[in-house]
Amino acid sequence: MLKSFLNKAVPKLYGFYFNLISLFSQEKAGKKALHVFSHPRAGKIQPFQNEFLNTARKQKLITEEGFVQLYHWKGQGKTILLIHGWESNSWRWKYLIDPLRELDYNIISIDAPAHGASSGTDFTAVKYSREIKKVIELYQPEIIIAHSVGAMATIYQESQHPHDFIEKIILLGGPDRFDKIMNGYQKLTGFNNKVYQAIDDLLLKTYGFHISEFNSADFVQDINAQVLLIHSKQDAIVSYESMPSIASRLKNASTYTSKTGGHSLHTPEVVDQILAFL
């Protein structure tokens, strides 16, 4: 009961803190709120995860902002790039990597910035997209499989820097609109509209877009690859309605509603659908 109370109380304390700061400086309140939002609390590699990750060849890709950890399970088939979501790491793909290795796919997985064994403390979909671009151009995968905000970052990356050699993309539990995510953050913490506006101003200044303009359904219009979207109506993190929203704007899309898996979507049912699509 105490843990449940703290889990509910801590976000509200953050909101109170942001609102208090906004009385003196709206810009500073926005920076503080975005800082908390962009810092994952989990996702670093746990000791029990190392045994599986050590079966891969590891490589550090040096970037302007640090380094990204890569894992490579070599195979003779087509190259698949795996892109995880928020507060996760490459271990989350174990359920899928094992059957893909049996089919001799060449598998690359990355840890996002501030996740797994990658460097950094802050994370945004835009920052992630820049790292994804570097890995795509290094390994030239024919197939990309991405989960949650990793799906959003992948879509944004391909809208900015399309790669014709990508044949198939699988998006698992991917969100469509960033404003839905930010509205959820506002509801969770209770910060006021002045703080929300300050975050919006900061994103426009830093990345060149308003919160309402970052929409996966808009970014997918020019993607030519075959795309499979998988989502579950039991997803408590990302609305199921995101799937038809994104699919409706794609040139070549198919969808599957999973009866299992919730948001994580790592169940035998989902694996079967992925393998059938490949």
Coordinates of C-alpha atoms in Angstrom, one line a residue, residues 37-262:
F37 CA 10.3 13.6 -18.9
S38 CA 13.4 12.9 -20.9
H39 CA 15.3 11.0 -18.2
P40 CA 14.5 7.2 -18.1
R41 CA 14.4 5.7 -14.6
A42 CA 14.9 2.2 -15.9
G43 CA 16.3 0.3 -18.9
K44 CA 19.9 -0.2 -17.8
I45 CA 21.2 -3.8 -18.1
Q46 CA 20.5 -6.1 -15.2
P47 CA 22.9 -8.8 -14.2
F48 CA 20.5 -11.6 -15.3
Q49 CA 20.3 -10.1 -18.8
N50 CA 24.0 -10.2 -19.4
E51 CA 24.2 -14.0 -20.1
F52 CA 22.0 -13.7 -23.2
L53 CA 23.5 -10.4 -24.4
N54 CA 27.0 -11.9 -24.1
T55 CA 26.1 -14.4 -26.9
A56 CA 26.3 -11.5 -29.4
R57 CA 29.3 -9.7 -30.8
K58 CA 29.3 -6.3 -29.1
Q59 CA 30.3 -3.1 -30.7
K60 CA 30.2 0.6 -29.6
L61 CA 29.2 3.1 -32.2
I62 CA 30.8 6.4 -31.4
T63 CA 28.6 9.4 -32.1
E64 CA 28.7 13.2 -31.5
E65 CA 26.9 12.7 -28.2
G66 CA 28.7 9.6 -26.8
F67 CA 28.3 6.0 -27.9
V68 CA 25.5 3.6 -28.8
Q69 CA 25.9 -0.1 -27.8
L70 CA 25.3 -2.6 -30.7
Y71 CA 24.8 -6.3 -30.5
H72 CA 25.3 -8.6 -33.6
W73 CA 24.1 -12.1 -33.9
K74 CA 25.7 -13.0 -37.3
G75 CA 23.6 -15.0 -39.8
Q76 CA 23.7 -15.6 -43.6
G77 CA 20.2 -14.3 -44.2
K78 CA 18.8 -10.8 -44.5
T79 CA 19.8 -8.2 -41.9
I80 CA 17.2 -7.3 -39.3
L81 CA 17.6 -4.2 -37.1
L82 CA 15.8 -4.4 -33.7
I83 CA 14.8 -1.1 -32.0
H84 CA 13.4 -1.2 -28.5
G85 CA 11.3 1.3 -26.7
W86 CA 11.3 3.5 -23.5
E87 CA 13.0 2.2 -20.4
S88 CA 14.1 -1.0 -22.0
N89 CA 17.2 -2.5 -23.7
S90 CA 18.2 -5.1 -26.3
W91 CA 17.5 -8.0 -23.9
R92 CA 13.8 -7.4 -24.5
W93 CA 14.2 -9.0 -27.9
K94 CA 15.3 -12.4 -26.5
Y95 CA 11.9 -13.9 -27.2
L96 CA 12.3 -13.0 -30.9
I97 CA 16.1 -13.3 -31.4
D98 CA 16.1 -17.0 -30.6
P99 CA 13.6 -18.0 -33.4
L100 CA 15.2 -15.5 -35.9
R101 CA 18.6 -17.1 -35.3
E102 CA 17.2 -20.5 -36.0
L103 CA 16.2 -19.1 -39.4
D104 CA 19.7 -17.7 -39.9
Y105 CA 18.8 -14.0 -40.1
N106 CA 21.7 -11.5 -39.6
I107 CA 20.5 -9.7 -36.4
I108 CA 21.5 -6.3 -35.2
S109 CA 20.1 -4.8 -32.0
I110 CA 20.9 -1.4 -30.3
D111 CA 20.5 0.1 -26.9
A112 CA 18.9 3.5 -27.1
P113 CA 20.7 6.6 -25.7
A114 CA 20.5 6.5 -21.9
H115 CA 19.4 2.9 -22.0
G116 CA 21.2 -0.5 -21.7
A117 CA 24.9 -0.1 -22.1
S118 CA 24.7 3.1 -24.2
S119 CA 25.9 6.4 -22.9
G120 CA 24.0 9.4 -21.9
T121 CA 21.3 10.4 -19.4
D122 CA 18.6 12.0 -21.5
F123 CA 16.4 10.5 -24.2
T124 CA 14.1 11.9 -26.9
A125 CA 12.5 10.2 -30.0
V126 CA 14.4 12.7 -32.1
K127 CA 17.8 11.9 -30.5
Y128 CA 17.0 8.2 -30.9
S129 CA 16.2 8.7 -34.5
R130 CA 19.6 10.2 -35.2
E131 CA 21.3 7.1 -33.7
I132 CA 19.0 4.8 -35.6
K133 CA 20.0 6.6 -38.9
K134 CA 23.7 5.9 -38.2
V135 CA 23.1 2.2 -37.5
I136 CA 20.9 1.9 -40.6
E137 CA 23.5 3.4 -42.8
L138 CA 26.3 1.2 -41.2
Y139 CA 24.5 -2.1 -41.6
Q140 CA 21.9 -1.4 -44.3
P141 CA 19.2 -3.7 -42.9
E142 CA 16.5 -5.0 -45.2
I143 CA 14.1 -5.3 -42.2
I144 CA 13.4 -3.2 -39.2
I145 CA 11.4 -4.3 -36.1
A146 CA 10.7 -1.5 -33.6
H147 CA 8.6 -1.3 -30.4
S148 CA 6.7 1.6 -28.8
V149 CA 8.7 4.9 -28.9
G150 CA 11.3 3.0 -30.9
A151 CA 8.6 2.7 -33.6
M152 CA 7.9 6.4 -33.4
A153 CA 11.6 7.2 -33.7
T154 CA 12.0 4.9 -36.7
I155 CA 9.1 6.4 -38.5
Y156 CA 10.4 9.9 -37.9
Q157 CA 13.9 8.9 -39.1
E158 CA 12.5 7.4 -42.3
S159 CA 10.5 10.5 -43.0
Q160 CA 13.6 12.6 -42.8
H161 CA 16.1 10.3 -44.3
P162 CA 14.4 7.5 -46.3
H163 CA 16.4 4.3 -47.2
D164 CA 15.3 2.5 -50.3
F165 CA 17.0 -0.8 -49.3
I166 CA 14.6 -1.3 -46.4
E167 CA 12.0 -3.8 -47.6
K168 CA 9.9 -4.5 -44.5
I169 CA 9.1 -2.6 -41.3
I170 CA 7.3 -4.1 -38.3
L171 CA 5.9 -1.7 -35.7
L172 CA 4.8 -3.0 -32.4
G173 CA 2.6 -0.9 -30.1
G174 CA 3.8 2.3 -31.7
P175 CA 2.2 5.6 -30.7
D176 CA 0.9 8.0 -33.3
R177 CA 0.7 11.5 -31.7
F178 CA 3.2 13.0 -29.4
D179 CA 0.6 15.3 -27.9
K180 CA -1.2 12.2 -26.5
I181 CA 2.0 11.3 -24.7
M182 CA 2.6 14.8 -23.4
N183 CA -1.1 15.1 -22.3
G184 CA -0.6 11.9 -20.4
Y185 CA 2.5 13.3 -18.7
Q186 CA 0.6 16.5 -17.8
K187 CA -2.3 14.5 -16.3
L188 CA 0.0 12.2 -14.4
T189 CA 1.9 15.1 -12.7
G190 CA -0.7 17.8 -12.7
F191 CA 1.5 20.6 -14.1
N192 CA -0.4 23.6 -15.5
N193 CA -0.9 24.9 -19.0
K194 CA 1.9 27.5 -18.5
V195 CA 4.4 24.7 -18.1
Y196 CA 2.9 22.8 -21.0
Q197 CA 3.3 25.9 -23.2
A198 CA 6.9 26.3 -22.0
I199 CA 7.7 22.8 -23.0
D200 CA 6.1 23.4 -26.4
D201 CA 8.2 26.6 -26.9
L202 CA 11.4 24.7 -25.9
L203 CA 10.7 21.9 -28.3
L204 CA 10.1 24.4 -31.1
K205 CA 13.4 26.1 -30.3
T206 CA 15.4 22.9 -30.0
Y207 CA 13.9 20.6 -32.6
G208 CA 11.9 22.9 -34.9
F209 CA 8.4 21.5 -34.2
H210 CA 5.4 22.1 -31.8
I211 CA 4.2 19.2 -29.7
S212 CA 1.1 18.9 -31.9
E213 CA 3.2 18.6 -35.0
F214 CA 5.1 15.5 -34.1
N215 CA 2.7 12.9 -35.5
S216 CA 3.7 9.4 -36.7
A217 CA 0.6 9.2 -38.9
D218 CA 1.9 12.2 -40.9
F219 CA 5.5 10.9 -41.1
V220 CA 4.7 7.6 -42.7
Q221 CA 3.2 8.9 -45.9
D222 CA 6.3 8.5 -48.0
I223 CA 7.4 5.1 -46.6
N224 CA 7.5 2.6 -49.5
A225 CA 8.4 -0.5 -47.5
Q226 CA 5.9 -3.2 -46.6
V227 CA 4.7 -2.4 -43.1
L228 CA 3.1 -4.7 -40.5
L229 CA 1.6 -3.0 -37.5
I230 CA 0.8 -5.1 -34.4
H231 CA -1.1 -3.7 -31.4
S232 CA -3.3 -5.0 -28.6
K233 CA -6.5 -3.6 -27.3
Q234 CA -5.2 -4.5 -23.8
D235 CA -2.3 -2.0 -24.2
A236 CA -2.4 0.2 -21.2
I237 CA 0.5 2.5 -22.3
V238 CA -0.3 3.4 -26.0
S239 CA -3.8 3.7 -27.3
Y240 CA -4.9 0.9 -29.6
E241 CA -6.4 3.6 -31.9
S242 CA -2.8 4.6 -32.8
M243 CA -2.6 1.5 -35.1
P244 CA -5.4 2.4 -37.5
S245 CA -4.4 6.0 -37.4
I246 CA -0.9 5.2 -38.6
A247 CA -2.0 2.4 -41.0
S248 CA -4.5 4.6 -42.8
R249 CA -1.6 6.9 -44.0
L250 CA 0.7 4.1 -45.2
K251 CA 1.0 3.0 -48.8
N252 CA 1.5 -0.6 -48.1
A253 CA 0.3 -1.6 -44.6
S254 CA -1.2 -4.6 -42.9
T255 CA -2.4 -4.8 -39.3
Y256 CA -2.8 -7.5 -36.7
T257 CA -4.7 -7.1 -33.4
S258 CA -2.9 -9.3 -30.8
K259 CA -5.0 -11.0 -28.1
T260 CA -1.9 -11.3 -25.9
G261 CA 1.0 -9.3 -24.9
G262 CA -0.5 -6.0 -23.7

